[in-house]
């Protein structure tokens, strides 16, 4: 049981950090959209720095989860799938110049799956955007 507690603490930390960075990325993406609507300049490097940090932390989370089978639980799997959909949608929309509407929608799905996981891990929820 002690080993499971050790893994739970690590996975809680990785899950929270993944979502904090994803939230920073989402807020930066929203700020970019607002800047475009107001015809203001936006530092795109900041957006990609947040994306890179969120994705790197997520990959650490995913690898830790996959290496520790005692953590096996469908809520982890759903969170991983939701993050991957969110990430791929952003990359696809960005590379084709399409609207970020679906990216924002997938972020909402990501928050929902994280909050389900947060209940399991007994950690704080992330507020879903309006």
CSV table of N, CA, C and O in Angstrom, one decimal:
chain,number,residue,atom,x,y,z
A,1,UNK,N,0.8,-1.2,0.0
A,1,UNK,CA,0.0,0.0,0.0
A,1,UNK,C,0.9,1.3,0.0
A,1,UNK,O,0.5,2.3,-0.6
A,2,UNK,N,2.0,1.2,0.6
A,2,UNK,CA,2.9,2.4,0.7
A,2,UNK,C,3.3,2.8,-0.7
A,2,UNK,O,3.4,3.9,-1.0
A,3,UNK,N,3.6,1.8,-1.6
A,3,UNK,CA,4.1,2.0,-2.9
A,3,UNK,C,2.9,2.7,-3.7
A,3,UNK,O,3.2,3.7,-4.5
A,4,UNK,N,1.7,2.3,-3.5
A,4,UNK,CA,0.6,2.9,-4.2
A,4,UNK,C,0.4,4.3,-3.8
A,4,UNK,O,0.2,5.2,-4.6
A,5,UNK,N,0.6,4.6,-2.5
A,5,UNK,CA,0.5,6.0,-2.0
A,5,UNK,C,1.6,6.8,-2.7
A,5,UNK,O,1.3,8.0,-3.1
A,6,UNK,N,2.8,6.3,-2.8
A,6,UNK,CA,3.9,7.0,-3.4
A,6,UNK,C,3.5,7.4,-4.9
A,6,UNK,O,3.7,8.5,-5.3
A,7,UNK,N,3.0,6.4,-5.6
A,7,UNK,CA,2.6,6.6,-7.0
A,7,UNK,C,1.4,7.6,-7.1
A,7,UNK,O,1.3,8.5,-8.0
A,8,UNK,N,0.5,7.5,-6.1
A,8,UNK,CA,-0.7,8.5,-6.1
A,8,UNK,C,-0.2,9.9,-5.9
A,8,UNK,O,-0.7,10.8,-6.6
A,9,UNK,N,0.8,10.1,-5.1
A,9,UNK,CA,1.3,11.5,-4.9
A,9,UNK,C,1.9,12.0,-6.1
A,9,UNK,O,1.8,13.2,-6.5
A,10,UNK,N,2.7,11.2,-6.8
A,10,UNK,CA,3.4,11.6,-8.0
A,10,UNK,C,2.4,11.9,-9.1
A,10,UNK,O,2.5,12.9,-9.8
A,11,UNK,N,1.4,11.0,-9.3
A,11,UNK,CA,0.4,11.2,-10.4
A,11,UNK,C,-0.5,12.4,-10.1
A,11,UNK,O,-0.8,13.1,-11.0
A,12,UNK,N,-0.8,12.6,-8.8
A,12,UNK,CA,-1.5,13.8,-8.5
A,12,UNK,C,-0.8,15.1,-8.9
A,12,UNK,O,-1.3,16.0,-9.5
A,13,UNK,N,0.5,15.1,-8.6
A,13,UNK,CA,1.3,16.3,-8.9
A,13,UNK,C,1.4,16.5,-10.4
A,13,UNK,O,1.3,17.6,-10.9
A,14,UNK,N,1.6,15.4,-11.2
A,14,UNK,CA,1.7,15.5,-12.6
A,14,UNK,C,0.4,15.9,-13.2
A,14,UNK,O,0.4,16.7,-14.2
A,15,UNK,N,-0.7,15.4,-12.7
A,15,UNK,CA,-2.0,15.7,-13.3
A,15,UNK,C,-2.3,17.2,-13.1
A,15,UNK,O,-2.8,17.9,-14.0
A,16,UNK,N,-2.1,17.7,-11.8
A,16,UNK,CA,-2.3,19.1,-11.6
A,16,UNK,C,-1.5,20.0,-12.4
A,16,UNK,O,-1.9,21.0,-13.0
A,17,UNK,N,-0.2,19.7,-12.5
A,17,UNK,CA,0.7,20.5,-13.3
A,17,UNK,C,0.3,20.5,-14.8
A,17,UNK,O,0.4,21.5,-15.5
A,18,UNK,N,-0.1,19.4,-15.3
A,18,UNK,CA,-0.5,19.3,-16.7
A,18,UNK,C,-1.7,20.2,-16.9
A,18,UNK,O,-1.7,21.0,-17.9
A,19,UNK,N,-2.7,20.2,-16.0
A,19,UNK,CA,-3.8,21.1,-16.2
A,19,UNK,C,-3.5,22.5,-15.9
A,19,UNK,O,-4.1,23.4,-16.6
A,20,UNK,N,-2.7,22.8,-15.0
A,20,UNK,CA,-2.3,24.2,-14.8
A,20,UNK,C,-1.6,24.8,-16.1
A,20,UNK,O,-2.0,25.9,-16.5
A,21,UNK,N,-0.7,24.0,-16.7
A,21,UNK,CA,-0.1,24.5,-17.9
A,21,UNK,C,-1.1,24.5,-19.1
A,21,UNK,O,-1.0,25.4,-19.9
A,22,UNK,N,-2.0,23.5,-19.1
A,22,UNK,CA,-3.0,23.5,-20.2
A,22,UNK,C,-3.9,24.8,-20.0
A,22,UNK,O,-4.3,25.4,-21.0
A,23,UNK,N,-4.2,25.1,-18.8
A,23,UNK,CA,-5.0,26.3,-18.5
A,23,UNK,C,-4.3,27.6,-19.0
A,23,UNK,O,-4.9,28.4,-19.6
A,24,UNK,N,-3.0,27.7,-18.7
A,24,UNK,CA,-2.2,28.8,-19.1
A,24,UNK,C,-2.2,28.9,-20.7
A,24,UNK,O,-2.4,30.0,-21.2
A,25,UNK,N,-2.1,27.7,-21.3
A,25,UNK,CA,-2.1,27.7,-22.8
A,25,UNK,C,-3.4,28.1,-23.3
A,25,UNK,O,-3.5,29.0,-24.2
A,26,UNK,N,-4.5,27.6,-22.7
A,26,UNK,CA,-5.9,28.0,-23.2
A,26,UNK,C,-6.1,29.5,-23.0
A,26,UNK,O,-6.6,30.2,-23.9
A,27,UNK,N,-5.7,30.0,-21.9
A,27,UNK,CA,-5.8,31.5,-21.6
A,27,UNK,C,-5.0,32.3,-22.6
A,27,UNK,O,-5.5,33.4,-23.1
A,28,UNK,N,-3.8,31.8,-23.0
A,28,UNK,CA,-3.0,32.5,-23.9
A,28,UNK,C,-3.6,32.5,-25.3
A,28,UNK,O,-3.6,33.4,-26.1
A,29,UNK,N,-4.2,31.3,-25.7
A,29,UNK,CA,-4.9,31.2,-26.9
A,29,UNK,C,-6.1,32.1,-27.0
A,29,UNK,O,-6.4,32.7,-28.0
A,30,UNK,N,-6.8,32.2,-25.9
A,30,UNK,CA,-8.0,33.1,-25.8
A,30,UNK,C,-7.5,34.6,-26.0
A,30,UNK,O,-8.2,35.4,-26.6
A,31,UNK,N,-6.4,34.9,-25.3
A,31,UNK,CA,-5.9,36.3,-25.4
A,31,UNK,C,-5.4,36.6,-26.8
A,31,UNK,O,-5.6,37.7,-27.3
A,32,UNK,N,-4.9,35.6,-27.5
A,32,UNK,CA,-4.5,35.8,-28.9
A,32,UNK,C,-5.7,36.1,-29.8
A,32,UNK,O,-5.7,37.0,-30.6
A,33,UNK,N,-6.8,35.4,-29.6
A,33,UNK,CA,-8.1,35.6,-30.3
A,33,UNK,C,-8.6,37.0,-30.0
A,33,UNK,O,-9.0,37.7,-30.9
A,34,UNK,N,-8.6,37.4,-28.7
A,34,UNK,CA,-9.0,38.7,-28.4
A,34,UNK,C,-8.2,39.8,-29.0
A,34,UNK,O,-8.7,40.8,-29.5
A,35,UNK,N,-6.9,39.6,-29.1
A,35,UNK,CA,-6.0,40.6,-29.7
A,35,UNK,C,-6.2,40.7,-31.2
A,35,UNK,O,-6.2,41.8,-31.7
A,36,UNK,N,-6.5,39.6,-31.8
A,36,UNK,CA,-6.8,39.6,-33.3
A,36,UNK,C,-8.1,40.4,-33.5
A,36,UNK,O,-8.2,41.1,-34.5
A,37,UNK,N,-9.1,40.1,-32.7
A,37,UNK,CA,-10.4,40.8,-32.8
A,37,UNK,C,-10.2,42.3,-32.6
A,37,UNK,O,-10.9,43.1,-33.2
A,38,UNK,N,-9.3,42.7,-31.7
A,38,UNK,CA,-9.1,44.1,-31.4
A,38,UNK,C,-8.0,44.7,-32.3
A,38,UNK,O,-7.6,45.8,-32.1
A,39,UNK,N,-7.5,43.9,-33.3
A,39,UNK,CA,-6.4,44.3,-34.2
A,39,UNK,C,-5.2,44.7,-33.5
A,39,UNK,O,-4.5,45.7,-33.9
A,40,UNK,N,-4.8,44.0,-32.4
A,40,UNK,CA,-3.6,44.3,-31.7
A,40,UNK,C,-2.6,43.2,-31.9
A,40,UNK,O,-3.0,42.1,-32.4
A,41,UNK,N,-1.4,43.5,-31.6
A,41,UNK,CA,-0.3,42.5,-31.8
A,41,UNK,C,-0.3,41.5,-30.6
A,41,UNK,O,-0.8,41.8,-29.5
A,42,UNK,N,0.1,40.3,-30.9
A,42,UNK,CA,0.2,39.3,-29.9
A,42,UNK,C,1.5,38.5,-30.1
A,42,UNK,O,1.9,38.2,-31.2
A,43,UNK,N,2.2,38.2,-28.9
A,43,UNK,CA,3.4,37.5,-29.0
A,43,UNK,C,3.1,36.0,-29.1
A,43,UNK,O,2.9,35.3,-28.1
A,44,UNK,N,3.2,35.5,-30.3
A,44,UNK,CA,2.9,34.1,-30.6
A,44,UNK,C,3.9,33.2,-29.9
A,44,UNK,O,3.6,32.0,-29.6
A,45,UNK,N,5.1,33.6,-29.6
A,45,UNK,CA,6.1,32.8,-28.9
A,45,UNK,C,5.6,32.4,-27.6
A,45,UNK,O,5.9,31.3,-27.1
A,46,UNK,N,4.9,33.2,-26.9
A,46,UNK,CA,4.4,32.9,-25.6
A,46,UNK,C,3.3,31.8,-25.7
A,46,UNK,O,3.4,30.9,-24.9
A,47,UNK,N,2.5,31.9,-26.7
A,47,UNK,CA,1.5,30.8,-26.9
A,47,UNK,C,2.2,29.5,-27.1
A,47,UNK,O,1.8,28.5,-26.5
A,48,UNK,N,3.2,29.4,-27.9
A,48,UNK,CA,3.9,28.1,-28.2
A,48,UNK,C,4.7,27.7,-27.0
A,48,UNK,O,4.9,26.5,-26.8
A,49,UNK,N,5.2,28.6,-26.2
A,49,UNK,CA,5.9,28.2,-25.0
A,49,UNK,C,4.9,27.6,-24.0
A,49,UNK,O,5.2,26.5,-23.4
A,50,UNK,N,3.7,28.1,-23.8
A,50,UNK,CA,2.7,27.5,-23.0
A,50,UNK,C,2.3,26.1,-23.5
A,50,UNK,O,2.1,25.2,-22.8
A,51,UNK,N,2.1,26.0,-24.8
A,51,UNK,CA,1.8,24.8,-25.5
A,51,UNK,C,2.8,23.7,-25.2
A,51,UNK,O,2.6,22.6,-24.8
A,52,UNK,N,4.1,24.1,-25.4
A,52,UNK,CA,5.2,23.2,-25.2
A,52,UNK,C,5.3,22.7,-23.8
A,52,UNK,O,5.5,21.5,-23.5
A,53,UNK,N,5.1,23.6,-22.8
A,53,UNK,CA,5.2,23.3,-21.4
A,53,UNK,C,4.0,22.3,-21.0
A,53,UNK,O,4.2,21.3,-20.3
A,54,UNK,N,2.8,22.6,-21.5
A,54,UNK,CA,1.7,21.8,-21.2
A,54,UNK,C,1.9,20.4,-21.8
A,54,UNK,O,1.6,19.4,-21.1
A,55,UNK,N,2.3,20.3,-23.1
A,55,UNK,CA,2.5,19.0,-23.7
A,55,UNK,C,3.6,18.2,-23.1
A,55,UNK,O,3.5,17.0,-22.9
A,56,UNK,N,4.7,18.9,-22.7
A,56,UNK,CA,5.8,18.1,-22.1
A,56,UNK,C,5.4,17.6,-20.7
A,56,UNK,O,5.7,16.4,-20.4
A,57,UNK,N,4.7,18.4,-20.0
A,57,UNK,CA,4.2,17.9,-18.7
A,57,UNK,C,3.2,16.7,-18.8
A,57,UNK,O,3.2,15.7,-18.1
A,58,UNK,N,2.3,16.9,-19.8
A,58,UNK,CA,1.4,15.8,-20.1
A,58,UNK,C,2.1,14.5,-20.5
A,58,UNK,O,1.7,13.4,-20.0
A,59,UNK,N,3.1,14.6,-21.3
A,59,UNK,CA,3.9,13.4,-21.7
A,59,UNK,C,4.5,12.7,-20.5
A,59,UNK,O,4.5,11.5,-20.4
A,60,UNK,N,5.0,13.6,-19.5
A,60,UNK,CA,5.5,13.0,-18.3
A,60,UNK,C,4.4,12.3,-17.5
A,60,UNK,O,4.6,11.2,-17.0
A,61,UNK,N,3.2,12.9,-17.4
A,61,UNK,CA,2.1,12.2,-16.8
A,61,UNK,C,1.7,10.9,-17.5
A,61,UNK,O,1.6,9.9,-16.8
A,62,UNK,N,1.6,10.9,-18.8
A,62,UNK,CA,1.2,9.7,-19.5
A,62,UNK,C,2.2,8.6,-19.4
A,62,UNK,O,1.9,7.5,-19.1
A,63,UNK,N,3.5,8.9,-19.5
A,63,UNK,CA,4.6,7.9,-19.3
A,63,UNK,C,4.6,7.3,-17.9
A,63,UNK,O,4.7,6.1,-17.7
A,64,UNK,N,4.4,8.2,-16.9
A,64,UNK,CA,4.4,7.7,-15.5
A,64,UNK,C,3.2,6.8,-15.3
A,64,UNK,O,3.3,5.7,-14.7
A,65,UNK,N,2.0,7.2,-15.8
A,65,UNK,CA,0.8,6.3,-15.7
A,65,UNK,C,1.0,5.0,-16.4
A,65,UNK,O,0.7,3.9,-15.9
A,66,UNK,N,1.5,5.0,-17.6
A,66,UNK,CA,1.7,3.8,-18.4
A,66,UNK,C,2.8,2.8,-17.8
A,66,UNK,O,2.7,1.6,-17.9
A,67,UNK,N,3.7,3.4,-17.0
A,67,UNK,CA,4.7,2.6,-16.4
A,67,UNK,C,4.3,2.0,-15.1
A,67,UNK,O,5.0,1.1,-14.5
A,68,UNK,N,3.2,2.4,-14.5
A,68,UNK,CA,2.8,2.0,-13.2
A,68,UNK,C,1.3,1.4,-13.3
A,68,UNK,O,0.4,2.1,-13.1
A,69,UNK,N,1.3,0.2,-13.6
A,69,UNK,CA,0.0,-0.5,-13.9
A,69,UNK,C,-0.9,-0.5,-12.7
A,69,UNK,O,-2.1,-0.6,-12.9
A,70,UNK,N,-0.4,-0.4,-11.5
A,70,UNK,CA,-1.3,-0.3,-10.3
A,70,UNK,C,-2.2,0.9,-10.3
A,70,UNK,O,-3.1,1.0,-9.5
A,71,UNK,N,-1.9,1.9,-11.1
A,71,UNK,CA,-2.7,3.1,-11.2
A,71,UNK,C,-3.8,2.9,-12.2
A,71,UNK,O,-4.6,3.8,-12.4
A,72,UNK,N,-3.9,1.8,-12.9
A,72,UNK,CA,-4.9,1.5,-14.0
A,72,UNK,C,-6.3,1.9,-13.5
A,72,UNK,O,-6.8,1.3,-12.6
A,73,UNK,N,-6.9,2.8,-14.3
A,73,UNK,CA,-8.2,3.3,-14.0
A,73,UNK,C,-8.7,4.0,-15.3
A,73,UNK,O,-8.0,4.8,-15.9
A,74,UNK,N,-9.9,3.8,-15.7
A,74,UNK,CA,-10.4,4.4,-16.9
A,74,UNK,C,-10.5,5.9,-16.9
A,74,UNK,O,-10.4,6.5,-18.0
A,75,UNK,N,-10.5,6.5,-15.8
A,75,UNK,CA,-10.5,8.0,-15.7
A,75,UNK,C,-9.2,8.5,-16.2
A,75,UNK,O,-9.2,9.6,-16.8
A,76,UNK,N,-8.1,7.8,-15.9
A,76,UNK,CA,-6.8,8.2,-16.4
A,76,UNK,C,-6.8,8.1,-18.0
A,76,UNK,O,-6.3,9.0,-18.6
A,77,UNK,N,-7.3,7.0,-18.5
A,77,UNK,CA,-7.4,6.8,-19.9
A,77,UNK,C,-8.2,7.9,-20.6
A,77,UNK,O,-7.8,8.4,-21.7
A,78,UNK,N,-9.3,8.2,-20.0
A,78,UNK,CA,-10.2,9.3,-20.7
A,78,UNK,C,-9.5,10.6,-20.6
A,78,UNK,O,-9.6,11.4,-21.6
A,79,UNK,N,-8.8,10.9,-19.5
A,79,UNK,CA,-8.0,12.2,-19.4
A,79,UNK,C,-6.9,12.2,-20.5
A,79,UNK,O,-6.8,13.2,-21.2
A,80,UNK,N,-6.2,11.1,-20.7
A,80,UNK,CA,-5.2,11.1,-21.7
A,80,UNK,C,-5.7,11.3,-23.1
A,80,UNK,O,-5.2,12.1,-23.9
A,81,UNK,N,-6.8,10.6,-23.4
A,81,UNK,CA,-7.5,10.7,-24.7
A,81,UNK,C,-8.0,12.2,-24.9
A,81,UNK,O,-7.8,12.7,-26.0
A,82,UNK,N,-8.5,12.8,-23.9
A,82,UNK,CA,-9.0,14.2,-24.0
A,82,UNK,C,-7.9,15.1,-24.3
A,82,UNK,O,-8.0,16.1,-25.1
A,83,UNK,N,-6.8,15.0,-23.6
A,83,UNK,CA,-5.6,15.9,-23.8
A,83,UNK,C,-5.1,15.7,-25.2
A,83,UNK,O,-4.8,16.7,-25.9
A,84,UNK,N,-5.0,14.5,-25.7
A,84,UNK,CA,-4.5,14.2,-27.0
A,84,UNK,C,-5.4,14.8,-28.1
A,84,UNK,O,-4.9,15.4,-29.1
A,85,UNK,N,-6.7,14.7,-27.9
A,85,UNK,CA,-7.7,15.3,-28.8
A,85,UNK,C,-7.5,16.8,-28.9
A,85,UNK,O,-7.5,17.5,-29.9
A,86,UNK,N,-7.4,17.4,-27.7
A,86,UNK,CA,-7.2,18.9,-27.5
A,86,UNK,C,-5.9,19.3,-28.2
A,86,UNK,O,-5.9,20.3,-29.0
A,87,UNK,N,-4.8,18.6,-28.0
A,87,UNK,CA,-3.5,18.9,-28.6
A,87,UNK,C,-3.6,18.8,-30.1
A,87,UNK,O,-3.2,19.7,-30.8
A,88,UNK,N,-4.1,17.7,-30.6
A,88,UNK,CA,-4.1,17.5,-32.0
A,88,UNK,C,-5.0,18.5,-32.8
A,88,UNK,O,-4.7,18.9,-33.9
A,89,UNK,N,-6.1,18.8,-32.1
A,89,UNK,CA,-7.0,19.8,-32.7
A,89,UNK,C,-6.3,21.2,-32.8
A,89,UNK,O,-6.5,21.9,-33.9
A,90,UNK,N,-5.6,21.6,-31.8
A,90,UNK,CA,-4.9,22.8,-31.8
A,90,UNK,C,-3.9,22.8,-33.0
A,90,UNK,O,-3.8,23.7,-33.8
A,91,UNK,N,-3.1,21.7,-33.1
A,91,UNK,CA,-2.0,21.6,-34.1
A,91,UNK,C,-2.6,21.6,-35.5
A,91,UNK,O,-2.1,22.3,-36.4
A,92,UNK,N,-3.7,20.9,-35.7
A,92,UNK,CA,-4.4,20.8,-37.0
A,92,UNK,C,-5.0,22.2,-37.3
A,92,UNK,O,-4.8,22.7,-38.5
A,93,UNK,N,-5.7,22.8,-36.4
A,93,UNK,CA,-6.3,24.1,-36.7
A,93,UNK,C,-5.2,25.2,-37.0
A,93,UNK,O,-5.4,26.0,-37.9
A,94,UNK,N,-4.1,25.1,-36.3
A,94,UNK,CA,-3.1,26.1,-36.4
A,94,UNK,C,-2.4,25.9,-37.8
A,94,UNK,O,-2.1,26.9,-38.5
A,95,UNK,N,-2.1,24.7,-38.1
A,95,UNK,CA,-1.4,24.4,-39.4
A,95,UNK,C,-2.2,24.7,-40.6
A,95,UNK,O,-1.6,25.0,-41.7
A,96,UNK,N,-3.5,24.6,-40.5
A,96,UNK,CA,-4.4,24.9,-41.7
A,96,UNK,C,-5.0,26.3,-41.6
A,96,UNK,O,-5.7,26.6,-42.6
A,97,UNK,N,-4.8,27.0,-40.6
A,97,UNK,CA,-5.3,28.4,-40.5
A,97,UNK,C,-6.8,28.4,-40.2
A,97,UNK,O,-7.5,29.4,-40.4
A,98,UNK,N,-7.3,27.3,-39.7
A,98,UNK,CA,-8.8,27.2,-39.3
A,98,UNK,C,-9.1,27.8,-38.0
A,98,UNK,O,-8.2,28.1,-37.2
A,99,UNK,N,-10.3,28.0,-37.8
A,99,UNK,CA,-10.8,28.6,-36.5
A,99,UNK,C,-10.4,27.7,-35.3
A,99,UNK,O,-10.2,26.5,-35.5
A,100,UNK,N,-10.3,28.3,-34.2
A,100,UNK,CA,-10.0,27.6,-33.0
A,100,UNK,C,-11.2,27.1,-32.2
A,100,UNK,O,-11.1,26.6,-31.1
A,101,UNK,N,-12.4,27.2,-32.8
A,101,UNK,CA,-13.6,26.9,-32.2
A,101,UNK,C,-13.6,25.4,-31.6
A,101,UNK,O,-14.0,25.2,-30.5
A,102,UNK,N,-13.1,24.5,-32.4
A,102,UNK,CA,-13.1,23.1,-31.9
A,102,UNK,C,-12.0,22.9,-30.8
A,102,UNK,O,-12.2,22.1,-29.9
A,103,UNK,N,-10.9,23.7,-31.0
A,103,UNK,CA,-9.9,23.6,-29.9
A,103,UNK,C,-10.5,24.0,-28.6
A,103,UNK,O,-10.2,23.4,-27.6
A,104,UNK,N,-11.2,25.1,-28.6
A,104,UNK,CA,-11.9,25.6,-27.4
A,104,UNK,C,-12.9,24.5,-26.8
A,104,UNK,O,-12.9,24.3,-25.6
A,105,UNK,N,-13.6,23.9,-27.7
A,105,UNK,CA,-14.6,22.9,-27.3
A,105,UNK,C,-13.8,21.7,-26.7
A,105,UNK,O,-14.2,21.2,-25.6
A,106,UNK,N,-12.7,21.3,-27.3
A,106,UNK,CA,-12.0,20.1,-26.8
A,106,UNK,C,-11.3,20.5,-25.4
A,106,UNK,O,-11.1,19.6,-24.6
A,107,UNK,N,-11.0,21.8,-25.2
A,107,UNK,CA,-10.4,22.2,-23.9
A,107,UNK,C,-11.5,22.0,-22.9
A,107,UNK,O,-11.2,21.5,-21.8
A,108,UNK,N,-12.7,22.3,-23.2
A,108,UNK,CA,-13.8,22.1,-22.2
A,108,UNK,C,-14.0,20.6,-21.9
A,108,UNK,O,-14.2,20.3,-20.7
A,109,UNK,N,-13.9,19.8,-22.9
A,109,UNK,CA,-13.9,18.3,-22.7
A,109,UNK,C,-12.8,17.9,-21.8
A,109,UNK,O,-12.9,17.0,-20.9
A,110,UNK,N,-11.6,18.4,-22.0
A,110,UNK,CA,-10.4,18.1,-21.2
A,110,UNK,C,-10.6,18.5,-19.8
A,110,UNK,O,-10.3,17.7,-18.9
A,111,UNK,N,-11.2,19.6,-19.5
A,111,UNK,CA,-11.5,20.1,-18.1
A,111,UNK,C,-12.5,19.1,-17.5
A,111,UNK,O,-12.3,18.7,-16.3
A,112,UNK,N,-13.5,18.7,-18.2
A,112,UNK,CA,-14.5,17.7,-17.7
A,112,UNK,C,-13.8,16.4,-17.3
A,112,UNK,O,-14.0,15.9,-16.2
A,113,UNK,N,-13.0,15.9,-18.2
A,113,UNK,CA,-12.3,14.6,-17.8
A,113,UNK,C,-11.3,14.8,-16.7
A,113,UNK,O,-11.1,13.9,-15.9
A,114,UNK,N,-10.6,15.9,-16.7
A,114,UNK,CA,-9.7,16.2,-15.5
A,114,UNK,C,-10.5,16.2,-14.2
A,114,UNK,O,-10.0,15.7,-13.2
A,115,UNK,N,-11.6,16.9,-14.2
A,115,UNK,CA,-12.4,17.0,-13.0
A,115,UNK,C,-12.9,15.7,-12.5
A,115,UNK,O,-13.0,15.4,-11.3
A,116,UNK,N,-13.2,14.8,-13.4
A,116,UNK,CA,-13.6,13.4,-13.1
A,116,UNK,C,-12.4,12.7,-12.4
A,116,UNK,O,-12.5,12.0,-11.4
A,117,UNK,N,-11.2,12.9,-13.0
A,117,UNK,CA,-10.0,12.3,-12.4
A,117,UNK,C,-9.7,13.0,-11.1
A,117,UNK,O,-9.2,12.3,-10.2
A,118,UNK,N,-9.9,14.3,-11.0
A,118,UNK,CA,-9.6,15.0,-9.7
A,118,UNK,C,-10.5,14.4,-8.6
A,118,UNK,O,-10.0,14.3,-7.5
A,119,UNK,N,-11.7,14.0,-8.9
A,119,UNK,CA,-12.6,13.4,-7.9
A,119,UNK,C,-11.9,12.1,-7.4
A,119,UNK,O,-11.9,11.8,-6.2
A,120,UNK,N,-11.4,11.3,-8.3
A,120,UNK,CA,-10.8,10.1,-8.0
A,120,UNK,C,-9.5,10.3,-7.1
A,120,UNK,O,-9.3,9.6,-6.1
A,121,UNK,N,-8.7,11.3,-7.5
A,121,UNK,CA,-7.4,11.6,-6.8
A,121,UNK,C,-7.6,12.5,-5.6
A,121,UNK,O,-6.6,12.7,-4.9
A,122,UNK,N,-8.8,13.0,-5.4
A,122,UNK,CA,-9.1,13.9,-4.3
A,122,UNK,C,-8.2,15.2,-4.4
A,122,UNK,O,-7.5,15.5,-3.4
A,123,UNK,N,-8.2,15.8,-5.6
A,123,UNK,CA,-7.5,17.0,-5.8
A,123,UNK,C,-8.4,18.1,-6.3
A,123,UNK,O,-9.6,17.8,-6.7
A,124,UNK,N,-7.9,19.3,-6.4
A,124,UNK,CA,-8.8,20.4,-6.7
A,124,UNK,C,-9.2,20.3,-8.2
A,124,UNK,O,-8.5,19.8,-9.1
A,125,UNK,N,-10.4,20.9,-8.5
A,125,UNK,CA,-11.0,20.9,-9.8
A,125,UNK,C,-10.4,22.2,-10.5
A,125,UNK,O,-9.9,23.1,-9.9
A,126,UNK,N,-10.5,22.1,-11.8
A,126,UNK,CA,-10.2,23.3,-12.7
A,126,UNK,C,-11.5,23.8,-13.2
A,126,UNK,O,-12.4,23.1,-13.6
A,127,UNK,N,-11.6,25.2,-13.1
A,127,UNK,CA,-12.8,25.8,-13.6
A,127,UNK,C,-13.0,25.7,-15.1
A,127,UNK,O,-12.0,26.0,-15.8
A,128,UNK,N,-14.1,25.3,-15.5
A,128,UNK,CA,-14.4,25.2,-17.0
A,128,UNK,C,-14.8,26.5,-17.5
A,128,UNK,O,-15.6,27.3,-16.9
A,129,UNK,N,-14.2,26.9,-18.6
A,129,UNK,CA,-14.5,28.3,-19.2
A,129,UNK,C,-16.0,28.3,-19.6
A,129,UNK,O,-16.6,27.3,-20.0
A,130,UNK,N,-16.5,29.6,-19.7
A,130,UNK,CA,-17.9,29.8,-20.1
A,130,UNK,C,-18.0,29.6,-21.6
A,130,UNK,O,-17.2,29.9,-22.4
